[in-house]
Coordinates of C-alpha atoms in Angstrom, one line a residue:
X1000 CA -7.6 21.3 -7.5
X1001 CA -7.4 19.5 -4.1
X1002 CA -10.7 20.9 -3.1
X1003 CA -12.2 20.0 -6.5
X1004 CA -11.1 16.3 -6.1
X1005 CA -12.7 16.4 -2.7
X1006 CA -15.8 17.8 -4.3
X1007 CA -16.1 15.0 -6.6
X1008 CA -15.7 12.6 -3.9
X1009 CA -18.8 14.0 -2.1
X1010 CA -20.9 14.3 -5.4
X1011 CA -19.9 10.8 -6.8
X1012 CA -21.3 9.2 -3.7
X1013 CA -24.1 6.9 -5.0
X1014 CA -26.7 8.6 -2.8
X1015 CA -25.8 12.1 -3.8
X1016 CA -25.2 11.1 -7.3
X1017 CA -28.9 9.9 -7.5
X1018 CA -30.2 13.1 -6.3
X1019 CA -28.4 14.9 -8.8
X1020 CA -29.5 12.6 -11.6
X1021 CA -33.2 13.1 -10.3
X1022 CA -32.6 16.7 -10.5
X1023 CA -31.7 16.5 -14.1
X1024 CA -34.8 14.3 -15.0
X1025 CA -37.0 16.7 -13.2
X1026 CA -35.5 19.7 -14.9
X1027 CA -35.7 17.8 -18.2
X1028 CA -39.6 17.3 -17.8
X1029 CA -40.2 20.6 -16.5
X1030 CA -38.3 22.2 -19.1
X1031 CA -40.4 20.1 -21.9
X1032 CA -43.4 21.4 -20.2
X1033 CA -44.6 24.4 -22.1
X1034 CA -44.7 27.6 -19.6
X1035 CA -42.8 26.1 -16.5
X1036 CA -39.2 26.6 -16.9
X1037 CA -36.1 26.3 -14.8
X1038 CA -37.0 29.3 -12.4
X1039 CA -40.3 27.6 -11.7
X1040 CA -38.6 24.2 -11.1
X1041 CA -35.9 25.3 -8.9
X1042 CA -38.1 27.4 -6.8
X1043 CA -40.8 24.9 -6.2
X1044 CA -38.4 22.2 -5.3
X1045 CA -36.3 24.2 -2.9
X1046 CA -38.3 23.5 0.1
X1047 CA -38.1 19.7 -0.9
X1048 CA -34.4 19.7 -0.1
X1049 CA -34.6 20.7 3.5
X1050 CA -33.7 17.4 4.8
X1051 CA -31.0 16.7 2.2
X1052 CA -27.1 17.0 2.7
X1053 CA -25.9 20.1 1.3
X1054 CA -24.1 18.5 -1.8
X1055 CA -27.0 16.5 -2.4
X1056 CA -29.5 19.5 -2.3
X1057 CA -27.5 21.8 -4.4
X1058 CA -26.7 19.2 -6.8
X1059 CA -30.5 18.4 -7.2
X1060 CA -31.3 22.0 -7.8
X1061 CA -28.5 22.6 -10.1
X1062 CA -29.5 19.5 -12.1
X1063 CA -33.3 21.0 -12.4
X1064 CA -31.7 24.2 -13.5
X1065 CA -29.4 22.5 -16.5
X1066 CA -31.9 19.9 -17.2
X1067 CA -34.9 22.3 -17.9
X1068 CA -32.5 24.3 -20.2
X1069 CA -32.0 21.2 -22.7
X1070 CA -35.6 19.9 -22.0
X1071 CA -37.2 23.0 -23.4
X1072 CA -36.1 22.3 -26.7
X1073 CA -38.2 19.3 -27.0
X1074 CA -41.5 21.0 -27.3
X1075 CA -39.7 23.6 -29.4
X1076 CA -38.9 21.3 -31.9
X1077 CA -41.8 18.7 -31.8
X1078 CA -44.8 21.1 -31.1
X1079 CA -43.4 24.4 -32.1
X1080 CA -43.9 25.5 -28.7
X1081 CA -40.9 26.4 -26.8
X1082 CA -40.8 25.3 -23.2
X1083 CA -39.1 28.6 -22.4
X1084 CA -38.9 31.7 -24.4
X1085 CA -34.9 31.3 -24.6
X1086 CA -35.9 28.2 -27.0
X1087 CA -37.9 30.2 -29.3
X1088 CA -35.1 30.4 -32.0
X1089 CA -34.9 26.6 -31.7
X1090 CA -38.4 26.4 -32.9
X1091 CA -37.4 28.3 -36.1
X1092 CA -35.5 25.5 -37.5
X1093 CA -36.4 22.5 -35.3
X1094 CA -39.8 22.5 -36.0
X1095 CA -39.5 22.7 -40.0
X1096 CA -37.1 19.8 -39.5
X1097 CA -39.3 17.7 -37.5
X1098 CA -42.3 18.4 -40.2
X1099 CA -39.9 16.8 -42.9
X1100 CA -39.6 13.7 -40.7
X1101 CA -36.3 14.7 -39.2
X1102 CA -37.3 14.9 -35.4
X1103 CA -34.8 12.6 -34.4
X1104 CA -32.0 14.3 -35.9
X1105 CA -33.0 18.0 -34.4
X1106 CA -33.7 16.7 -31.0
X1107 CA -30.2 15.0 -30.9
X1108 CA -28.4 18.0 -32.4
X1109 CA -30.2 20.1 -29.6
X1110 CA -29.2 17.7 -26.9
X1111 CA -25.4 17.7 -27.8
X1112 CA -25.4 21.6 -28.3
X1113 CA -27.0 22.0 -24.8
X1114 CA -24.5 19.6 -23.1
X1115 CA -21.5 21.0 -24.9
X1116 CA -22.6 24.7 -24.3
X1117 CA -23.4 23.8 -20.8
X1118 CA -20.0 21.8 -19.9
X1119 CA -17.7 24.5 -21.6
X1120 CA -19.6 27.4 -19.8
X1121 CA -19.3 25.4 -16.5
X1122 CA -15.6 25.1 -16.8
X1123 CA -15.3 28.7 -17.5
X1124 CA -17.2 29.6 -14.2
X1125 CA -14.5 27.5 -12.3
X1126 CA -11.8 29.2 -14.2
X1127 CA -13.1 32.9 -13.5
X1128 CA -15.1 33.0 -10.4
X1129 CA -12.3 32.6 -7.9
X1130 CA -9.8 35.2 -9.5
X1131 CA -12.8 37.6 -9.8
X1132 CA -13.7 37.3 -6.3
X1133 CA -10.2 38.2 -5.1
X1134 CA -10.5 41.6 -6.7
X1135 CA -13.9 41.5 -5.1
X1136 CA -12.7 41.7 -1.8
X1137 CA -11.1 45.3 -2.6
X1138 CA -14.5 46.5 -3.2
X1139 CA -16.0 48.6 -0.2
X1140 CA -19.5 49.7 0.5
X1141 CA -19.2 52.7 -1.7
X1142 CA -17.9 50.7 -4.6
X1143 CA -20.5 48.2 -4.0
X1144 CA -23.5 50.5 -4.0
X1145 CA -22.6 51.8 -7.3
X1146 CA -22.1 48.4 -8.5
X1147 CA -25.5 47.2 -7.4
X1148 CA -26.9 50.6 -8.9
X1149 CA -25.6 50.0 -12.2
X1150 CA -26.5 46.3 -12.3
X1151 CA -30.0 47.2 -11.6
X1152 CA -30.2 49.8 -14.2
X1153 CA -28.4 47.7 -16.4
X1154 CA -31.0 45.0 -15.9
X1155 CA -34.1 47.1 -15.7
X1156 CA -33.0 48.7 -19.5
X1157 CA -32.6 45.1 -21.1
X1158 CA -35.3 43.2 -19.5
X1159 CA -38.2 44.4 -21.2
X1160 CA -39.4 46.5 -24.1
X1161 CA -39.3 49.8 -22.1
X1162 CA -36.4 50.9 -19.9
X1163 CA -39.0 52.8 -17.9
X1164 CA -41.0 49.9 -17.2
X1165 CA -37.9 47.9 -16.2
X1166 CA -36.7 50.5 -13.7
X1167 CA -40.3 50.6 -12.2
X1168 CA -40.0 47.1 -11.9
X1169 CA -36.7 46.9 -10.3
X1170 CA -37.7 49.7 -7.9
X1171 CA -40.9 47.8 -6.8
X1172 CA -38.8 44.9 -6.1
X1173 CA -36.5 47.1 -3.9
X1174 CA -39.9 48.6 -2.4
X1175 CA -41.2 45.1 -1.2
X1176 CA -37.5 44.2 0.1
X1177 CA -37.8 47.1 2.5
X1178 CA -40.8 45.1 4.3
X1179 CA -39.9 44.1 7.8
X1180 CA -37.4 45.0 10.3
X1181 CA -35.3 48.0 9.3
X1182 CA -31.7 47.5 8.5
X1183 CA -29.9 49.4 11.3
X1184 CA -32.4 50.2 14.0
X1185 CA -34.3 46.9 13.7
X1186 CA -37.7 49.2 13.7
X1187 CA -40.4 47.3 11.6
X1188 CA -41.5 48.7 8.5
X1189 CA -44.9 48.5 6.6
X1190 CA -45.6 45.3 8.6
X1191 CA -49.2 46.4 9.4
X1192 CA -49.0 44.5 12.7
X1193 CA -48.5 41.2 11.3
X1194 CA -45.8 39.3 12.9
X1195 CA -45.2 37.3 9.7
X1196 CA -44.3 40.4 8.2
X1197 CA -41.5 41.5 10.6
X1198 CA -39.0 39.2 9.0
X1199 CA -39.9 40.5 5.6
X1200 CA -41.3 38.8 2.6
X1201 CA -39.6 35.3 1.8
X1202 CA -38.1 34.9 -1.6
X1203 CA -39.5 31.5 -2.6
X1204 CA -43.3 32.0 -2.0
X1205 CA -42.8 35.3 -4.0
X1206 CA -40.8 33.4 -6.8
X1207 CA -43.4 30.6 -6.9
X1208 CA -46.4 32.9 -7.1
X1209 CA -44.7 35.2 -9.9
X1210 CA -43.2 32.5 -11.9
X1211 CA -45.1 29.2 -11.7
X1212 CA -48.8 30.4 -10.3
X1213 CA -49.1 33.2 -12.5
X1214 CA -47.8 31.3 -15.5
X1215 CA -50.6 28.5 -14.8
X1216 CA -53.4 31.3 -14.7
X1217 CA -52.0 32.4 -18.2
X1218 CA -52.1 28.9 -19.2
X1219 CA -55.3 28.5 -18.1
X1220 CA -56.8 31.1 -20.2
X1221 CA -55.5 29.4 -23.1
X1222 CA -56.3 25.6 -22.1
X1223 CA -58.7 24.7 -24.8
X1224 CA -56.4 25.5 -27.6
X1225 CA -53.5 23.9 -25.8
X1226 CA -55.5 20.9 -25.2
X1227 CA -56.5 20.5 -28.9
X1228 CA -52.7 20.3 -29.8
X1229 CA -51.7 16.8 -31.2
X1230 CA -48.8 15.1 -32.1
X1231 CA -48.9 14.8 -35.7
X1232 CA -45.1 14.4 -36.2
X1233 CA -44.1 11.7 -38.4
X1234 CA -40.5 10.1 -38.2
X1235 CA -38.7 9.2 -41.3
X1236 CA -37.5 5.6 -42.0
X1237 CA -34.3 6.8 -43.4
X1238 CA -31.4 6.4 -41.3
X1239 CA -29.7 9.9 -42.4
X1240 CA -33.0 11.6 -41.2
X1241 CA -32.5 10.3 -37.8
X1242 CA -28.9 10.4 -36.9
X1243 CA -26.2 13.4 -37.2
X1244 CA -24.1 12.9 -40.1
X1245 CA -20.3 13.8 -40.0
X1246 CA -20.8 16.6 -42.7
X1247 CA -23.5 18.1 -40.2
X1248 CA -20.9 18.1 -37.3
X1249 CA -18.5 19.7 -39.3
X1250 CA -21.1 22.5 -40.2
X1251 CA -22.2 22.8 -36.5
X1252 CA -19.0 22.3 -34.4
X1253 CA -17.9 26.2 -35.1
X1254 CA -21.5 27.0 -34.8
X1255 CA -21.6 25.5 -31.3
X1256 CA -18.4 27.3 -30.3
X1257 CA -19.7 30.6 -31.1
X1258 CA -23.0 29.8 -29.2
X1259 CA -21.0 28.9 -26.2
X1260 CA -18.9 32.0 -26.4
X1261 CA -21.8 34.3 -26.9
X1262 CA -23.9 32.4 -24.1
X1263 CA -21.1 32.8 -21.7
X1264 CA -20.5 36.4 -22.3
X1265 CA -24.2 37.3 -22.2
X1266 CA -24.8 35.0 -19.1
X1267 CA -21.6 36.9 -17.3
X1268 CA -23.5 40.4 -18.0
X1269 CA -26.2 40.6 -15.2
X1270 CA -29.8 40.5 -16.4
X1271 CA -29.2 39.7 -20.1
X1272 CA -30.7 36.3 -19.9
X1273 CA -30.8 33.2 -21.9
X1274 CA -33.2 34.7 -24.4
X1275 CA -30.8 37.2 -25.6
X1276 CA -27.9 34.8 -25.7
X1277 CA -29.9 32.2 -28.0
X1278 CA -31.3 35.0 -30.2
X1279 CA -27.8 36.7 -30.8
X1280 CA -26.4 33.2 -31.4
X1281 CA -29.1 32.4 -34.0
X1282 CA -28.8 35.9 -35.6
X1283 CA -25.0 35.7 -35.8
X1284 CA -25.0 32.3 -37.2
X1285 CA -27.6 33.2 -39.9
X1286 CA -25.4 36.1 -40.9
X1287 CA -22.2 34.4 -41.0
X1288 CA -24.0 31.6 -43.4
X1289 CA -23.5 31.2 -46.9
X1290 CA -27.1 30.5 -47.4
X1291 CA -29.0 32.7 -44.8
X1292 CA -32.1 32.2 -46.9
X1293 CA -32.4 28.6 -45.8
X1294 CA -32.6 29.5 -42.2
X1295 CA -36.2 29.3 -41.0
X1296 CA -37.0 26.4 -43.1
X1297 CA -35.0 23.4 -41.3
X1298 CA -31.4 24.4 -41.0
X1299 CA -29.7 22.1 -38.3
X1300 CA -27.3 24.9 -37.8
X1301 CA -30.1 27.0 -36.3
X1302 CA -30.7 24.6 -33.7
X1303 CA -27.2 24.1 -32.7
X1304 CA -26.6 27.8 -32.6
X1305 CA -29.6 28.5 -30.3
X1306 CA -29.4 25.7 -28.0
X1307 CA -25.7 26.1 -27.3
X1308 CA -26.1 29.7 -26.2
X1309 CA -29.1 29.1 -24.2
X1310 CA -27.7 26.4 -22.0
X1311 CA -24.2 28.3 -21.5
X1312 CA -25.9 31.3 -19.9
X1313 CA -27.1 29.5 -17.1
X1314 CA -23.8 28.5 -15.7
X1315 CA -22.1 31.8 -16.5
X1316 CA -24.8 33.6 -14.8
X1317 CA -23.4 32.2 -11.5
X1318 CA -19.9 34.1 -12.2
X1319 CA -21.0 37.6 -10.9
X1320 CA -23.2 35.6 -8.0
X1321 CA -19.8 33.9 -6.8
X1322 CA -17.8 36.7 -7.3
X1323 CA -19.6 39.9 -6.3
X1324 CA -22.7 38.3 -4.7
X1325 CA -24.9 39.9 -7.4
X1326 CA -27.5 37.6 -9.4
X1327 CA -27.1 37.7 -12.8
X1328 CA -30.4 36.1 -13.6
X1329 CA -33.8 34.8 -12.1
X1330 CA -32.2 31.4 -11.7
X1331 CA -29.1 32.9 -9.7
X1332 CA -31.5 34.9 -7.6
X1333 CA -33.7 32.1 -6.7
X1334 CA -30.7 29.8 -6.1
X1335 CA -29.5 32.2 -3.5
X1336 CA -32.0 31.1 -1.1
X1337 CA -30.8 27.2 -1.7
X1338 CA -27.2 28.2 -0.9
X1339 CA -28.0 30.1 2.2
X1340 CA -30.3 27.6 3.5
X1341 CA -27.7 24.9 3.0
X1342 CA -24.8 26.9 4.4
X1343 CA -23.1 28.7 1.5
X1344 CA -23.5 32.3 1.2
X1345 CA -22.7 33.7 -2.2
X1346 CA -19.9 36.3 -2.6
X1347 CA -16.2 36.7 -2.6
X1348 CA -15.6 35.2 1.1
X1349 CA -17.2 32.0 0.3
X1350 CA -13.9 30.7 -1.5
X1351 CA -12.1 31.3 1.9
X1352 CA -14.8 30.4 4.4
X1353 CA -16.5 27.4 2.6
X1354 CA -13.8 26.0 -0.2
X1355 CA -15.0 22.5 0.2
X1356 CA -18.9 23.3 -0.3
X1357 CA -17.8 25.5 -3.5
X1358 CA -16.1 22.4 -4.8
X1359 CA -19.2 20.5 -4.1
X1360 CA -21.2 22.8 -6.5
X1361 CA -18.5 22.9 -9.2
X1362 CA -18.3 18.7 -9.2
X1363 CA -22.1 18.7 -9.2
X1364 CA -22.5 21.0 -12.1
X1365 CA -20.0 19.0 -14.0
X1366 CA -21.6 15.7 -13.0
X1367 CA -24.8 17.2 -14.0
X1368 CA -23.8 18.0 -17.5
X1369 CA -22.7 14.5 -18.1
X1370 CA -25.9 13.0 -16.7
X1371 CA -28.1 15.5 -18.8
X1372 CA -26.5 13.7 -22.0
X1373 CA -27.3 10.4 -20.7
X1374 CA -30.8 11.3 -19.6
X1375 CA -31.6 13.2 -22.6
X1376 CA -30.5 10.8 -25.1
X1377 CA -32.0 7.9 -23.7
X1378 CA -35.5 9.6 -22.7
X1379 CA -36.4 11.6 -25.8
X1380 CA -39.1 9.6 -27.0
X1381 CA -40.3 9.5 -23.4
X1382 CA -40.2 13.1 -23.0
X1383 CA -42.0 13.6 -26.3
X1384 CA -45.0 11.6 -24.8
X1385 CA -44.8 13.8 -21.8
X1386 CA -45.3 17.1 -23.3
X1387 CA -48.6 15.9 -24.9
X1388 CA -50.2 15.4 -21.5
X1389 CA -53.4 17.7 -21.5
X1390 CA -52.9 21.0 -19.9
X1391 CA -56.1 20.5 -17.8
X1392 CA -54.2 17.8 -16.0
X1393 CA -50.7 19.5 -15.7
X1394 CA -52.2 22.7 -14.1
X1395 CA -53.7 21.5 -11.1
X1396 CA -50.8 19.4 -10.4
X1397 CA -48.6 22.2 -10.6
X1398 CA -50.7 24.3 -8.4
X1399 CA -50.6 21.5 -5.7
X1400 CA -46.6 21.4 -5.7
X1401 CA -46.7 25.3 -5.6
X1402 CA -48.8 25.2 -2.7
X1403 CA -46.8 22.6 -0.7
X1404 CA -43.5 24.4 -1.8
X1405 CA -44.8 27.7 -0.4
X1406 CA -45.9 26.2 2.9
X1407 CA -42.7 24.2 3.5
X1408 CA -40.9 27.4 3.3
X1409 CA -42.1 28.6 6.6
X1410 CA -44.5 26.2 7.8
X1411 CA -47.3 28.8 7.8
X1412 CA -50.3 29.2 5.7
X1413 CA -49.4 33.1 5.4
X1414 CA -46.8 31.9 2.9
X1415 CA -49.4 30.7 0.4
X1416 CA -51.3 34.1 0.9
X1417 CA -48.0 35.4 -0.1
X1418 CA -47.8 33.1 -2.8
X1419 CA -51.3 34.0 -4.3
X1420 CA -50.7 37.8 -3.9
X1421 CA -47.6 37.8 -6.0
X1422 CA -49.2 35.4 -8.3
X1423 CA -51.6 38.4 -9.2
X1424 CA -48.5 40.8 -9.4
X1425 CA -46.7 38.3 -11.6
X1426 CA -50.1 38.0 -14.0
X1427 CA -50.5 41.5 -14.4
X1428 CA -46.6 42.0 -15.1
X1429 CA -46.9 39.6 -18.0
X1430 CA -50.1 41.2 -19.5
X1431 CA -48.6 44.7 -19.0
X1432 CA -45.2 43.9 -20.1
X1433 CA -43.4 44.7 -16.8
X1434 CA -40.3 42.6 -16.3
X1435 CA -40.6 40.3 -13.4
X1436 CA -37.1 39.5 -13.9
X1437 CA -35.9 42.9 -13.0
X1438 CA -38.6 42.9 -10.1
X1439 CA -37.0 39.6 -8.4
X1440 CA -33.4 40.7 -8.9
X1441 CA -34.4 44.1 -7.2
X1442 CA -36.0 42.3 -4.4
X1443 CA -32.9 40.0 -3.9
X1444 CA -30.5 43.1 -3.9
X1445 CA -32.6 45.6 -2.2
X1446 CA -31.2 44.9 1.1
X1447 CA -27.6 45.1 0.2
X1448 CA -28.3 48.3 -1.9
X1449 CA -30.0 50.2 1.2
X1450 CA -27.3 49.0 3.7
X1451 CA -24.3 50.0 1.2
X1452 CA -26.0 53.2 0.3
X1453 CA -26.3 54.2 4.1
X1454 CA -22.8 53.0 4.8
X1455 CA -21.7 55.0 1.7
X1456 CA -23.3 58.3 3.2
X1457 CA -21.0 57.9 6.3
X1458 CA -18.0 57.0 4.8
X1459 CA -18.5 59.9 2.2
X1460 CA -19.4 62.5 4.9
X1461 CA -22.8 63.2 3.1
X1462 CA -20.6 64.9 0.4
X1463 CA -20.6 63.9 -3.2
X1464 CA -17.0 65.3 -3.9
X1465 CA -15.3 62.6 -1.8
X1466 CA -16.4 60.5 -4.5
X1467 CA -13.2 61.5 -6.0
X1468 CA -11.2 59.3 -3.8
X1469 CA -13.2 56.3 -4.9
X1470 CA -12.4 56.0 -8.7
X1471 CA -14.3 52.4 -9.0
X1472 CA -17.3 53.9 -7.9
X1473 CA -16.9 56.7 -10.2
X1474 CA -16.4 54.4 -13.1
X1475 CA -19.5 52.7 -12.4
X1476 CA -21.6 55.9 -11.9
X1477 CA -20.5 56.7 -15.4
X1478 CA -21.3 53.1 -16.8
X1479 CA -24.5 53.8 -15.3
X1480 CA -25.2 57.2 -17.0
X1481 CA -23.9 55.7 -20.4
X1482 CA -25.9 52.5 -20.2
X1483 CA -29.1 54.6 -19.5
X1484 CA -28.7 56.9 -22.4
X1485 CA -27.4 54.1 -24.8
X1486 CA -30.6 51.7 -23.7
X1487 CA -32.9 54.8 -23.8
X1488 CA -31.8 55.9 -27.4
X1489 CA -30.8 52.9 -29.4
X1490 CA -30.1 49.3 -29.0
X1491 CA -33.7 48.2 -30.8
X1492 CA -32.3 44.7 -31.6
X1493 CA -31.4 44.0 -28.0
X1494 CA -34.9 45.3 -26.6
X1495 CA -36.9 43.4 -29.5
X1496 CA -35.0 40.2 -28.5
X1497 CA -35.4 40.3 -24.8
X1498 CA -39.2 41.0 -25.2
X1499 CA -39.6 37.6 -25.5
X1500 CA -39.2 36.9 -21.9
X1501 CA -42.5 38.5 -21.3
X1502 CA -44.4 36.8 -24.0
X1503 CA -46.2 33.7 -24.0
X1504 CA -45.0 31.2 -26.4
X1505 CA -47.5 28.4 -25.2
X1506 CA -49.8 28.2 -28.0
X1507 CA -49.8 25.0 -30.0
X1508 CA -48.9 27.0 -33.0
X1509 CA -45.8 28.2 -31.2
X1510 CA -44.8 31.7 -31.4
X1511 CA -46.5 34.3 -33.5
X1512 CA -45.1 34.1 -36.9
X1513 CA -45.5 37.6 -37.7
X1514 CA -43.5 38.7 -34.8
X1515 CA -40.6 36.2 -35.5
X1516 CA -40.4 37.6 -39.2
X1517 CA -40.2 41.1 -37.7
X1518 CA -37.4 40.1 -35.5
X1519 CA -35.7 38.6 -38.6
X1520 CA -36.4 41.5 -40.5
X1521 CA -35.0 43.8 -37.9
X1522 CA -31.6 41.7 -37.4
X1523 CA -31.1 41.6 -41.2
X1524 CA -30.9 45.4 -41.1

């Protein structure tokens, strides 16, 4: 508690608070712009924080991640075009509400549900991360190897329409992580005589290329349709259509509580992602409703369910990162680079080695939640205008920021070449429905997986029977087999939900109605 008070003392410094607020504002705008999303915003912004103090830099990046989660609901409600795939369920009821003249009501409920889900999930992170880290200190190389293997299998199975494709993407991520000096002997591998590759491929240029540049290439192919989208949403003059009534709050508060719980659980489990949380929460709310037939026609509970779960996933996904050093999502994988850059190495030891910096992170997250409420409430009308900017103006600006971000990571033009190469990889990953989520997480955990595997071979004396002395490792090996079988032979609902991560929701008409109805029918079964 003392460290948390010191954390608030650091974060509430005016200069630091301004950077956190700026991060939330940028994140809100990035989230509202279709096709960008929190991963893109954070990846591009990391090099811009080189000269900031650790609390200000980390607070700004966390603000971007949180703000973009709430901002993505703006375009989903006003244009039926989710800023991120996880806001697709928001569009199901948010856009019909906007067409009925209740856009302000839907936007306010989306914002309030986002803030509540985000704040409560952050409190859960603060309460759970340190206790889990104490147990994590008992984990050795053998246990760590099996945990990483389980996580990668779990992520690979649930991050796309095909488990085979997910595992291939994860394996490719690990493959690219092996480029550079070998872990133990420091012999260069697959560097092809290029000095720039001796130190391996950097995460930031790779992430910028796969997330931002590849997405801009997809958007450019649909630019005429996107530019033709017009804001023909009318606002009602009736007060009850512009504010949230107390009767609606009574109906939505239990929905928000359920969505926050679902989002937090989904966030803790590595690799599921915000899309799973928002769709599961929306489906659970519809099934629990006495009038499920009204969902999809303008039920405000649908907006509350989707947004509370969507925004609860981000803080909860940091729990496995802080407790075990394992990124639970793309945003967590990208934030690793920022944490390490500013002196915080994610993992169980950070609570002993850098307790005050951890407290700064917690304080920044709580402050970002409050700032998100203020910025979102005051700026809804402004953001509604920003998202109507033509994509032919947005794409060049985003590409310029991407190039600057990649270059600043190393100060070398080679980073831009890396960014462009992985933009090509990301483009085909989207077209062929390979999970770039699994690819990036495989790339991040690849070095630890290789090192722990080599250490395990030595500790086990190259004899698999010695695994009997490591019951935790055996449990995770069994879980890996069970999860592989379960995902490979069932769980149609989970895979159908998560496949939205690979789809483009950027058309002016929003997600394909046929696909949405198919998912709804599948959920109802």
